[in-house]
Short mmCIF file of C-alpha atoms and ligand atoms in Angstrom, two decimals:
data_model
loop_
_atom_site.label_atom_id
_atom_site.label_comp_id
_atom_site.label_asym_id
_atom_site.label_seq_id
_atom_site.Cartn_x
_atom_site.Cartn_y
_atom_site.Cartn_z
CA MET A 295 13.38 1.71 -60.12
CA ASP A 296 12.65 0.80 -63.92
CA VAL A 297 12.81 4.41 -65.24
CA GLN A 298 11.98 2.82 -69.59
CA ASN A 299 9.62 5.70 -69.37
CA PHE A 300 12.25 8.71 -70.22
CA ASP A 301 14.83 9.16 -72.16
CA ARG A 302 18.13 8.40 -70.99
CA VAL A 303 21.43 9.47 -71.00
CA LEU A 304 24.73 7.29 -70.54
CA VAL A 305 27.69 8.75 -68.23
CA LEU A 306 30.55 6.66 -69.49
CA ASP A 307 32.65 7.04 -65.75
CA PHE A 308 36.77 7.31 -67.16
CA GLY A 309 37.88 7.94 -63.42
CA ALA A 310 36.28 11.10 -62.46
CA GLN A 311 35.60 12.66 -59.29
CA TYR A 312 32.89 14.05 -61.89
CA ALA A 313 30.70 11.13 -63.29
CA GLN A 314 28.42 11.56 -60.65
CA LEU A 315 27.91 14.91 -60.98
CA ILE A 316 27.72 15.04 -64.48
CA ALA A 317 24.29 12.70 -64.22
CA ARG A 318 22.69 14.78 -61.34
CA ARG A 319 23.91 17.44 -64.08
CA VAL A 320 22.06 15.88 -66.14
CA ARG A 321 18.81 14.96 -64.36
CA GLU A 322 18.93 18.55 -63.07
CA CYS A 323 18.33 19.68 -66.81
CA LYS A 324 15.16 16.71 -65.82
CA VAL A 325 16.24 14.29 -68.72
CA TYR A 326 17.24 10.64 -66.91
CA SER A 327 20.84 9.78 -67.05
CA GLU A 328 23.15 6.95 -65.15
CA ILE A 329 26.46 5.97 -65.02
CA VAL A 330 28.39 3.07 -66.66
CA PRO A 331 31.89 1.87 -67.22
CA TYR A 332 33.31 3.59 -69.95
CA ALA A 333 34.42 -0.35 -70.71
CA THR A 334 30.07 -0.99 -71.65
CA PRO A 335 30.32 -3.26 -75.20
CA ALA A 336 28.86 -1.12 -78.26
CA ALA A 337 25.81 -3.83 -78.11
CA ASP A 338 24.88 -3.26 -74.17
CA ILE A 339 25.09 0.40 -74.86
CA ALA A 340 22.84 0.62 -77.65
CA GLU A 341 20.80 -2.55 -75.48
CA LYS A 342 20.24 0.62 -73.19
CA GLU A 343 18.12 2.84 -75.83
CA PRO A 344 20.26 6.24 -75.06
CA LYS A 345 19.45 9.14 -76.10
CA GLY A 346 22.83 10.01 -75.42
CA LEU A 347 26.16 9.41 -73.46
CA ILE A 348 28.07 11.48 -72.10
CA PHE A 349 31.98 10.43 -71.91
CA SER A 350 32.81 12.24 -67.82
CA GLY A 351 36.46 13.34 -67.38
CA GLY A 352 39.57 11.12 -65.74
CA PRO A 353 43.07 11.03 -64.49
CA ARG A 354 44.87 9.70 -67.17
CA SER A 355 46.60 11.02 -71.01
CA VAL A 356 45.15 9.67 -73.84
CA TYR A 357 48.93 8.59 -74.31
CA GLU A 358 49.77 5.97 -71.32
CA GLU A 359 49.78 2.80 -71.50
CA GLY A 360 46.73 0.95 -71.00
CA ALA A 361 44.55 5.01 -70.49
CA PRO A 362 40.76 3.09 -70.17
CA ARG A 363 39.08 3.17 -73.98
CA PRO A 364 35.74 3.11 -75.49
CA ASP A 365 34.72 0.00 -77.58
CA PRO A 366 35.15 1.68 -80.55
CA GLY A 367 31.54 0.27 -81.97
CA ILE A 368 30.43 3.79 -80.23
CA PHE A 369 30.97 6.16 -82.23
CA ASP A 370 29.03 3.51 -85.24
CA LEU A 371 26.01 3.15 -82.95
CA GLY A 372 24.42 6.79 -84.28
CA ILE A 373 24.51 7.76 -80.60
CA PRO A 374 25.10 11.71 -80.16
CA ILE A 375 28.03 12.13 -78.00
CA LEU A 376 29.72 14.03 -75.65
CA GLY A 377 33.34 13.87 -74.60
CA ILE A 378 34.09 15.71 -71.12
CA CYS A 379 38.24 17.09 -70.49
CA TYR A 380 39.73 13.37 -70.69
CA GLY A 381 36.19 11.85 -73.11
CA HIS A 382 37.21 15.32 -75.36
CA GLN A 383 40.38 14.26 -75.92
CA LEU A 384 40.27 10.66 -76.76
CA ILE A 385 37.41 11.27 -79.12
CA ALA A 386 39.62 13.41 -80.27
CA ARG A 387 42.59 10.32 -80.41
CA GLU A 388 39.80 8.16 -81.54
CA LEU A 389 38.41 9.42 -84.51
CA GLY A 390 41.67 10.88 -86.20
CA GLY A 391 42.36 14.27 -85.08
CA GLU A 392 45.57 15.10 -82.41
CA VAL A 393 46.49 15.43 -78.97
CA ARG A 394 50.00 16.30 -77.46
CA SER A 395 50.99 16.65 -73.44
CA THR A 396 51.77 20.18 -72.91
CA ASP A 397 54.33 20.85 -70.46
CA PHE A 398 51.81 24.40 -69.36
CA ARG A 399 49.13 22.48 -67.24
CA GLU A 400 45.60 24.69 -67.58
CA TYR A 401 44.07 25.18 -64.61
CA GLY A 402 41.24 27.37 -63.09
CA ARG A 403 38.65 29.35 -64.59
CA VAL A 404 39.84 30.62 -68.12
CA GLU A 405 37.88 32.83 -70.78
CA MET A 406 36.94 30.59 -73.27
CA GLN A 407 37.04 32.83 -77.36
CA ALA A 408 33.33 31.24 -79.54
CA GLU A 409 33.35 31.20 -83.02
CA GLU A 410 29.54 32.05 -84.52
CA GLY A 411 26.82 28.60 -85.81
CA SER A 412 28.52 26.95 -83.29
CA LEU A 413 24.98 23.77 -81.86
CA LEU A 414 26.93 23.23 -77.75
CA LEU A 415 27.42 27.21 -77.57
CA LYS A 416 24.07 27.63 -79.37
CA GLU A 417 22.67 31.19 -78.18
CA LEU A 418 25.25 31.95 -75.58
CA PRO A 419 27.83 34.77 -75.33
CA LEU A 420 31.37 34.69 -77.98
CA THR A 421 33.45 35.15 -74.36
CA GLN A 422 32.47 33.28 -71.69
CA ASN A 423 34.93 32.17 -68.30
CA VAL A 424 35.36 28.34 -68.26
CA TRP A 425 36.72 25.50 -65.65
CA MET A 426 39.53 24.32 -66.56
CA SER A 427 42.12 21.39 -65.51
CA HIS A 428 43.89 19.04 -67.24
CA GLY A 429 47.64 18.43 -69.10
CA ASP A 430 47.24 17.78 -72.84
CA SER A 431 45.43 19.32 -75.04
CA VAL A 432 44.23 18.37 -78.49
CA VAL A 433 45.64 20.74 -80.85
CA HIS A 434 43.84 19.51 -84.10
CA ALA A 435 40.32 17.96 -84.13
CA PRO A 436 39.58 15.04 -86.68
CA GLY A 437 38.07 15.44 -90.02
CA GLY A 438 34.94 16.32 -90.47
CA PHE A 439 34.89 17.80 -86.96
CA THR A 440 34.52 22.19 -86.81
CA GLU A 441 36.44 23.99 -83.81
CA THR A 442 34.29 25.83 -82.08
CA ALA A 443 35.85 27.42 -78.77
CA HIS A 444 38.80 28.30 -78.06
CA THR A 445 41.03 29.38 -74.86
CA ALA A 446 44.93 30.71 -73.73
CA GLY A 447 45.42 26.92 -72.66
CA SER A 448 43.41 24.45 -75.79
CA PRO A 449 43.62 24.79 -79.84
CA VAL A 450 40.70 23.97 -79.67
CA ALA A 451 38.44 23.53 -76.49
CA VAL A 452 35.42 22.37 -78.08
CA MET A 453 34.98 20.65 -81.22
CA GLU A 454 31.76 18.96 -83.37
CA ASN A 455 30.78 17.12 -86.10
CA ARG A 456 27.46 17.57 -86.30
CA GLU A 457 27.16 15.44 -89.15
CA ARG A 458 27.65 12.38 -86.35
CA SER A 459 26.02 14.43 -83.18
CA ILE A 460 29.60 13.94 -81.57
CA TYR A 461 30.85 16.56 -79.09
CA GLY A 462 33.29 17.16 -76.84
CA VAL A 463 34.42 20.22 -74.73
CA GLN A 464 38.40 20.71 -72.77
CA PHE A 465 36.55 22.29 -69.95
CA HIS A 466 33.89 20.86 -66.73
CA PRO A 467 30.44 22.13 -67.87
CA GLU A 468 29.50 20.60 -64.34
CA VAL A 469 30.82 22.43 -62.76
CA ALA A 470 29.55 25.29 -60.93
CA HIS A 471 32.55 27.90 -61.30
CA THR A 472 31.44 26.97 -65.05
CA PRO A 473 28.24 29.75 -64.85
CA LEU A 474 27.43 29.05 -68.10
CA GLY A 475 27.71 24.83 -67.91
CA MET A 476 24.14 23.65 -67.45
CA ASP A 477 23.33 25.86 -70.59
CA ILE A 478 26.25 23.63 -72.70
CA LEU A 479 24.64 20.45 -71.29
CA LYS A 480 21.08 21.47 -71.74
CA ASN A 481 22.20 22.57 -75.85
CA PHE A 482 23.57 18.97 -75.79
CA LEU A 483 20.81 17.02 -74.18
CA TYR A 484 17.12 19.11 -75.52
CA HIS A 485 19.15 20.34 -79.41
CA ALA A 486 21.78 17.30 -80.63
CA CYS A 487 20.27 14.70 -78.52
CA ASP A 488 16.22 15.77 -78.06
CA CYS A 489 15.55 14.83 -75.59
CA LEU A 490 12.59 15.66 -73.25
CA PRO A 491 12.42 17.59 -70.07
CA ALA A 492 10.58 15.26 -68.59
CA TRP A 493 12.48 14.00 -65.21
CA THR A 494 10.18 16.08 -63.29
CA MET A 495 9.99 15.63 -59.47
CA VAL A 496 6.24 14.75 -60.75
CA SER A 497 6.49 12.09 -62.53
CA ILE A 498 9.40 10.66 -61.41
CA ILE A 499 6.56 10.35 -58.11
CA GLU A 500 4.64 8.94 -60.58
CA GLN A 501 6.48 6.35 -61.42
CA MET A 502 7.88 4.77 -58.82
CA VAL A 503 3.96 4.68 -57.63
CA GLU A 504 3.51 3.16 -60.74
CA GLU A 505 6.08 1.00 -60.32
CA ILE A 506 5.36 -0.57 -56.37
CA GLN A 507 2.41 -1.06 -56.84
CA ALA A 508 3.02 -3.48 -59.76
CA GLN A 509 5.64 -4.98 -57.73
CA ALA A 510 3.15 -5.68 -54.95
CA GLY A 511 0.40 -6.41 -55.77
CA ASN A 512 -2.00 -7.01 -52.57
CA GLY A 513 1.67 -8.34 -50.31
CA LYS A 514 1.62 -6.85 -46.94
CA ILE A 515 5.03 -4.32 -46.92
CA ILE A 516 7.10 -3.78 -43.72
CA CYS A 517 8.84 0.01 -43.69
CA GLY A 518 11.77 0.30 -41.02
CA LEU A 519 11.39 4.75 -40.05
CA SER A 520 15.20 4.96 -38.86
CA GLY A 521 13.39 8.89 -38.25
CA GLY A 522 16.50 9.67 -41.38
CA VAL A 523 15.79 11.16 -44.97
CA ASP A 524 15.58 8.02 -46.92
CA SER A 525 13.88 5.84 -45.10
CA ALA A 526 10.59 8.26 -44.33
CA VAL A 527 10.95 9.47 -48.26
CA ALA A 528 10.18 5.56 -49.01
CA ALA A 529 7.86 5.01 -46.33
CA VAL A 530 5.76 8.39 -47.78
CA LEU A 531 5.90 6.07 -51.19
CA VAL A 532 4.88 2.79 -50.73
CA HIS A 533 2.43 4.09 -48.42
CA LYS A 534 0.94 6.80 -51.47
CA ALA A 535 0.96 3.76 -53.79
CA VAL A 536 -0.07 1.01 -51.40
CA GLY A 537 -2.72 2.82 -48.45
CA ASP A 538 -2.58 0.30 -45.77
CA GLN A 539 -1.08 -2.97 -47.11
CA LEU A 540 2.18 -0.83 -45.61
CA THR A 541 3.09 -0.93 -41.79
CA CYS A 542 5.94 1.00 -40.79
CA VAL A 543 8.22 -0.36 -37.67
CA PHE A 544 10.24 2.10 -35.67
CA VAL A 545 12.07 0.47 -33.02
CA ASP A 546 12.48 3.69 -31.08
CA HIS A 547 16.18 2.83 -28.60
CA GLY A 548 15.94 5.67 -26.85
CA LEU A 549 19.27 6.78 -28.14
CA LEU A 550 17.42 9.77 -30.19
CA ARG A 551 17.20 13.71 -29.87
CA LYS A 552 15.20 15.23 -28.45
CA GLY A 553 11.39 15.17 -29.74
CA GLU A 554 12.61 12.86 -32.89
CA ALA A 555 9.72 10.14 -31.67
CA GLU A 556 7.28 12.11 -31.10
CA GLN A 557 8.22 14.04 -34.54
CA VAL A 558 7.72 10.16 -35.89
CA GLU A 559 4.58 9.13 -34.49
CA ASP A 560 2.95 12.33 -35.84
CA THR A 561 4.24 12.60 -39.11
CA PHE A 562 3.19 9.17 -40.04
CA GLN A 563 0.27 8.32 -38.17
CA ARG A 564 -1.19 11.06 -36.95
CA HIS A 565 -0.48 13.27 -40.88
CA PHE A 566 0.26 10.94 -43.08
CA LYS A 567 -1.74 7.83 -41.21
CA ILE A 568 0.67 5.55 -42.33
CA ASN A 569 0.39 1.90 -39.68
CA LEU A 570 3.06 2.54 -37.10
CA VAL A 571 4.76 0.42 -34.68
CA HIS A 572 5.84 2.21 -32.66
CA VAL A 573 8.32 -0.42 -30.22
CA LYS A 574 9.40 1.70 -27.35
CA ALA A 575 12.74 -0.13 -26.44
CA GLN A 576 14.79 2.64 -23.83
CA GLU A 577 15.37 0.03 -21.17
CA ARG A 578 16.33 -3.04 -23.22
CA PHE A 579 18.88 -1.07 -25.09
CA LEU A 580 20.10 0.82 -21.44
CA GLU A 581 20.10 -2.46 -19.61
CA ARG A 582 22.85 -3.88 -22.55
CA LEU A 583 25.12 -1.00 -22.34
CA ALA A 584 24.94 -1.03 -18.68
CA GLY A 585 29.40 -0.57 -17.87
CA VAL A 586 29.81 -1.41 -21.69
CA THR A 587 32.68 2.04 -22.87
CA ASP A 588 34.49 0.01 -26.17
CA PRO A 589 32.80 1.91 -28.97
CA GLU A 590 32.60 -1.05 -31.14
CA ARG A 591 30.38 -3.65 -28.28
CA LYS A 592 28.58 -0.40 -28.03
CA ARG A 593 27.28 -0.19 -31.95
CA LYS A 594 27.48 -4.15 -32.43
CA ILE A 595 25.07 -4.30 -29.79
CA ILE A 596 23.01 -1.73 -30.25
CA GLY A 597 23.43 -3.46 -33.87
CA THR A 598 22.32 -6.55 -32.26
CA GLU A 599 19.48 -5.79 -30.62
CA PHE A 600 17.66 -3.75 -33.58
CA ILE A 601 17.99 -6.83 -34.82
CA ARG A 602 16.47 -8.81 -32.36
CA VAL A 603 13.57 -6.00 -31.93
CA PHE A 604 12.40 -5.87 -35.95
CA GLU A 605 12.42 -9.35 -36.22
CA GLU A 606 9.94 -10.33 -32.96
CA VAL A 607 8.17 -7.12 -33.95
CA ALA A 608 8.21 -8.74 -37.15
CA LYS A 609 7.03 -12.24 -36.80
CA ASP A 610 4.11 -10.29 -35.46
CA LEU A 611 3.43 -9.60 -39.13
CA GLU A 612 3.61 -12.19 -40.31
CA ASP A 613 2.02 -12.32 -42.97
CA ALA A 614 4.38 -9.46 -44.79
CA GLN A 615 6.17 -10.40 -48.26
CA PHE A 616 7.96 -7.40 -48.32
CA LEU A 617 10.31 -5.28 -47.49
CA VAL A 618 11.45 -1.29 -48.20
CA GLN A 619 14.82 -0.12 -48.19
CA GLY A 620 16.29 3.25 -48.20
CA THR A 621 18.71 2.53 -51.26
CA LEU A 622 20.11 5.23 -53.33
CA TYR A 623 22.23 5.86 -56.88
CA PRO A 624 24.77 6.40 -55.50
CA ASP A 625 25.16 2.48 -53.32
CA ILE A 626 24.83 0.67 -56.21
CA ILE A 627 26.82 2.89 -59.11
CA GLU A 628 29.23 0.52 -60.51
CA SER A 629 32.38 1.97 -61.59
CA GLY A 630 34.09 -0.82 -64.06
CA THR A 631 37.61 1.31 -63.91
CA LYS A 632 40.14 -0.93 -62.28
CA ASP A 633 41.18 1.87 -60.45
CA ALA A 634 38.84 2.51 -58.86
CA ALA A 635 36.67 -1.54 -59.46
CA ARG A 636 34.44 -1.69 -56.44
CA ILE A 637 30.72 -2.02 -55.80
CA LYS A 638 29.53 -0.21 -52.74
CA SER A 639 27.25 -2.37 -50.44
CA HIS A 640 23.79 -1.78 -50.10
CA HIS A 641 23.61 0.06 -46.63
CA ASN A 642 20.60 -1.03 -45.06
CA VAL A 643 18.05 1.24 -43.12
CA GLY A 644 18.60 0.09 -39.32
CA GLY A 645 20.71 -2.54 -41.19
CA LEU A 646 19.03 -5.32 -40.91
CA PRO A 647 20.65 -8.69 -42.21
CA ASP A 648 19.25 -9.39 -46.28
CA ASP A 649 18.22 -13.03 -45.31
CA LEU A 650 15.39 -11.90 -43.25
CA ARG A 651 12.49 -13.59 -45.36
CA PHE A 652 11.37 -10.34 -47.36
CA GLN A 653 11.31 -9.96 -50.67
CA LEU A 654 13.07 -5.92 -51.04
CA VAL A 655 11.33 -2.93 -52.98
CA GLU A 656 13.75 -0.67 -53.61
CA PRO A 657 12.22 2.62 -54.47
CA LEU A 658 15.01 5.14 -53.92
CA ARG A 659 17.37 3.14 -56.05
CA ALA A 660 17.65 4.63 -59.12
CA LEU A 661 18.66 8.46 -57.02
CA PHE A 662 20.32 10.90 -55.26
CA LYS A 663 20.44 12.31 -52.43
CA ASP A 664 19.01 16.16 -53.71
CA GLU A 665 16.39 13.89 -55.65
CA VAL A 666 14.72 12.28 -52.46
CA ARG A 667 14.72 15.10 -50.83
CA ALA A 668 13.13 17.28 -53.69
CA VAL A 669 10.71 13.72 -54.09
CA GLY A 670 10.07 13.65 -49.47
CA GLU A 671 9.34 17.69 -50.49
CA GLU A 672 7.03 17.00 -52.63
CA LEU A 673 5.01 14.46 -51.47
CA GLY A 674 4.80 16.69 -48.75
CA LEU A 675 7.34 15.12 -45.87
CA PRO A 676 7.68 18.26 -43.41
CA GLU A 677 11.31 20.86 -43.91
CA GLU A 678 12.54 19.09 -40.07
CA ILE A 679 12.72 15.74 -41.50
CA VAL A 680 13.59 16.37 -46.13
CA TRP A 681 16.44 18.58 -44.69
CA ARG A 682 18.12 17.04 -41.75
CA GLN A 683 21.42 15.80 -40.89
CA PRO A 684 22.33 12.81 -40.94
CA PHE A 685 22.97 10.92 -37.11
CA PRO A 686 24.80 7.71 -36.53
CA GLY A 687 22.73 4.46 -36.05
CA PRO A 688 23.93 3.95 -33.09
CA GLY A 689 22.99 7.21 -32.17
CA LEU A 690 23.57 9.33 -28.89
CA ALA A 691 25.40 6.34 -27.82
CA VAL A 692 28.80 6.62 -29.83
CA ARG A 693 28.98 11.53 -29.34
CA ILE A 694 28.85 9.80 -24.92
CA ILE A 695 32.61 8.38 -24.43
CA GLY A 696 32.20 6.13 -22.02
CA GLU A 697 29.15 4.49 -20.68
CA VAL A 698 26.06 5.23 -21.63
CA THR A 699 23.43 5.84 -18.63
CA GLU A 700 20.16 7.37 -19.00
CA GLU A 701 21.38 10.32 -16.19
CA ARG A 702 24.18 10.53 -19.23
CA LEU A 703 21.78 10.34 -22.21
CA GLU A 704 19.82 13.22 -21.00
CA ILE A 705 22.62 16.21 -20.34
CA LEU A 706 23.43 15.37 -24.31
CA ARG A 707 20.11 15.56 -25.21
CA GLU A 708 19.25 18.28 -23.78
CA ALA A 709 22.35 20.01 -24.69
CA ASP A 710 22.20 18.64 -28.03
CA ASP A 711 18.97 20.47 -28.56
CA VAL A 712 20.37 23.78 -27.88
CA VAL A 713 22.85 23.47 -30.46
CA MET A 714 20.77 22.28 -32.67
CA GLN A 715 18.18 24.90 -31.41
CA GLU A 716 20.53 28.33 -32.56
CA ILE A 717 22.55 26.69 -35.68
CA LYS A 718 18.98 26.65 -36.59
CA LYS A 719 18.08 30.01 -35.11
CA ALA A 720 21.06 31.23 -36.54
CA GLY A 721 20.53 30.36 -40.01
CA LEU A 722 23.09 27.91 -40.15
CA TYR A 723 21.47 24.48 -40.02
CA ARG A 724 22.03 23.64 -44.13
CA ASP A 725 25.06 24.62 -44.38
CA LEU A 726 26.30 22.50 -42.22
CA TRP A 727 26.77 18.31 -42.89
CA GLN A 728 26.76 17.77 -38.88
CA SER A 729 26.71 19.90 -36.08
CA PHE A 730 26.01 18.30 -32.75
CA ALA A 731 26.88 17.83 -28.90
CA VAL A 732 29.48 15.09 -27.65
CA LEU A 733 29.41 13.97 -23.79
CA PRO A 734 33.25 13.22 -22.77
CA ALA A 735 34.16 11.21 -20.18
CA ILE A 736 36.17 13.70 -18.16
CA ARG A 737 34.85 16.60 -15.11
CA SER A 738 36.54 19.96 -14.10
CA VAL A 739 35.98 22.18 -11.85
CA GLY A 740 34.43 24.66 -12.14
CA VAL A 741 32.02 27.59 -9.93
CA MET A 742 29.01 28.99 -9.43
CA GLY A 743 27.25 31.67 -7.83
CA ASP A 744 29.76 31.06 -4.21
CA GLU A 745 30.14 26.87 -4.73
CA ARG A 746 32.65 25.41 -6.21
CA THR A 747 31.97 23.08 -8.76
CA TYR A 748 32.60 19.30 -10.81
CA ALA A 749 30.95 18.51 -13.26
CA TYR A 750 30.30 17.70 -18.00
CA PRO A 751 32.26 19.72 -20.60
CA ILE A 752 30.28 20.01 -23.61
CA ILE A 753 31.63 19.88 -26.39
CA LEU A 754 30.63 21.45 -29.50
CA ARG A 755 30.87 19.70 -33.50
CA ALA A 756 30.11 21.09 -36.45
CA VAL A 757 31.42 20.73 -39.79
CA VAL A 758 31.10 20.50 -43.23
CA SER A 759 31.71 18.15 -46.34
CA GLU A 760 30.95 17.25 -49.51
CA ASP A 761 30.52 13.08 -49.21
CA ALA A 762 31.02 12.96 -44.40
CA MET A 763 34.94 11.20 -46.78
CA THR A 764 36.99 14.14 -45.94
CA ALA A 765 35.39 17.19 -43.64
CA ASP A 766 36.53 20.72 -42.24
CA TRP A 767 35.79 21.84 -38.89
CA ALA A 768 32.89 24.87 -39.51
CA ARG A 769 33.39 27.81 -38.87
CA ILE A 770 30.56 29.63 -37.01
CA PRO A 771 30.02 32.65 -36.15
CA TYR A 772 31.40 33.66 -32.56
CA ASP A 773 28.08 35.38 -31.37
CA VAL A 774 26.76 32.07 -31.81
CA LEU A 775 29.56 30.01 -29.65
CA GLU A 776 28.33 32.23 -27.12
CA ARG A 777 25.17 31.40 -27.03
CA ILE A 778 25.48 27.99 -27.20
CA SER A 779 27.69 28.38 -24.67
CA ASN A 780 25.96 30.87 -22.49
CA ARG A 781 22.57 28.24 -22.64
CA VAL A 782 24.33 24.99 -22.13
CA ILE A 783 26.15 25.80 -18.92
CA ASN A 784 23.07 27.66 -17.70
CA GLU A 785 20.42 25.70 -19.02
CA ILE A 786 22.15 22.02 -18.48
CA ARG A 787 22.62 20.58 -14.77
CA GLY A 788 26.13 18.67 -14.91
CA VAL A 789 27.82 21.01 -17.04
CA ASN A 790 29.66 23.27 -17.04
CA ARG A 791 32.48 24.46 -19.28
CA VAL A 792 32.00 24.08 -22.97
CA ALA A 793 34.59 23.20 -25.43
CA LEU A 794 35.92 23.08 -29.45
CA ASP A 795 36.03 20.84 -31.92
CA ILE A 796 38.33 22.59 -34.38
CA SER A 797 39.89 19.33 -35.95
CA SER A 798 39.31 17.97 -39.97
CA LYS A 799 39.01 15.18 -40.99
CA PRO A 800 41.00 12.81 -41.25
CA PRO A 801 42.82 12.72 -39.95
CA ALA A 802 40.20 13.04 -36.91
CA THR A 803 36.65 11.82 -37.44
CA ILE A 804 33.63 13.23 -37.32
CA GLU A 805 31.89 11.05 -34.64
CA TRP A 806 33.75 11.11 -31.44
CA GLU A 807 33.64 7.07 -31.56
P1 XMP B 200 32.91 9.43 -39.53
O1 XMP B 200 33.10 8.98 -38.02
O2 XMP B 200 33.56 7.86 -39.17
O3 XMP B 200 31.61 9.52 -39.65
O4 XMP B 200 33.76 10.42 -39.56
C1 XMP B 200 31.36 9.84 -41.00
C2 XMP B 200 29.90 9.41 -41.27
O5 XMP B 200 29.22 8.29 -41.04
C3 XMP B 200 28.13 8.46 -39.29
N1 XMP B 200 28.25 7.54 -39.23
C4 XMP B 200 27.71 5.77 -39.16
N2 XMP B 200 25.60 6.43 -39.41
N3 XMP B 200 26.21 4.14 -38.08
C5 XMP B 200 25.82 5.20 -39.31
O6 XMP B 200 24.89 4.72 -39.10
C6 XMP B 200 27.14 4.25 -37.45
O7 XMP B 200 28.48 3.34 -36.35
C7 XMP B 200 28.19 5.25 -37.86
N4 XMP B 200 29.11 5.73 -37.83
C8 XMP B 200 29.57 7.62 -37.97
C9 XMP B 200 29.33 9.91 -38.87
O8 XMP B 200 27.72 10.60 -38.65
C10 XMP B 200 28.69 10.56 -40.65
O9 XMP B 200 28.27 10.86 -40.92
#
């Protein structure tokens, strides 16, 4: 999305894990924010016409050889600057203050004492707790700066040059452990940068709708629906913008969870009245998967078949020029730092190749996941879709160890449904990154009534995670585990045992295949 109409603040990324979090927090203060590499030339920064700049934290010491530095011209642009942690030390160093490497490492929650008359700490108590994580400290602020707060380990925890509108904080206002951090950011955004809090869901939607209309004109648009939140929100947005020019294609590979296909029809066709092509392709997929046990081959077969089906449908919609993709901002953030040089590949909804003949429409490309959810709620999408846990493209096929057959799919689908119901009933669904059932390729002996059984176990997998890169197994209360176990064993034929996966990632992965 082009975001010309919003005041914007740029976050210069000095290689911290916090840059994204800072940008998200700024947006929570209703100011549009983007991340740029720290080495972005001052002229390029000026061209973006930001109303403020934030220097993020970073893992290096300002005295290290090759420590990342911004274009010095940045300080002469007359744009308000806030430095955080490493950014704070950098400002001190670049403008003639003194930073010292101390043996005393300040880490964790620390009490900070402020002076009267600070702009950043305006209307906040003089004593507050802040979150610190640093080795070096600013010991003298540069000339022209006032030192407005200190802690035991940081003689200059906050410094301010009101005339040049340059500010620095040693602590991390963006983390939840700094309880008044958002107020401090707001003071910078509203009082130093004069930003208007206009980045609201309603105005974001209006803006996106206008842009989709401008891009598409009278053209026809196709959108692949996966059942996930990104493609769902993108579809409803595009529909709001161009109505019947949009056709959604839902390739149902038969590897979805219970009730999911019906929900897609209910929501998009019946509720939003969107043109929907629902391709019921379970048989095709099962045929191709017959006898296949290797996880990567399963993925490949499903991916290839998915594209084939989609292309067949697209052929029938030959006058369509545009394809909607649910690309999000984190997918396209470029980090210019040497250590973290990366441009994440755009991942496509449903794994469609880029060489399809379409022009791409990517209405969510400026948004973070939590903003996508908020837009979805604002557009009236049901909670089950907006807050759906991530679900892999190859679906239940990678949760069935060994061969995928209709019978085994049915067992897993029912077990998964019980898990989902009980997790939701216990109020745990949103707190868990994912919670689901896995069907392994083993059977064990059991007894039911007077009968000996020889049946599958179901493995319960539930994890907490921030981003799926790492995950911890979830501590589900015993009574919830008991209900799941009882129901799965009693209600599902072919299952006689429930086991709990208590492995974290790494070294395990979230999925079993
Ligand atoms: P793992 O199992 O690698 O999963 O810890 C990390 C996250 O990725 C999801 N996942 C997939 N998503 N296609 C997808 O679209 C896949 O083949 C796939 N494999 C894993 C998984 O559910 C978790 O959220």
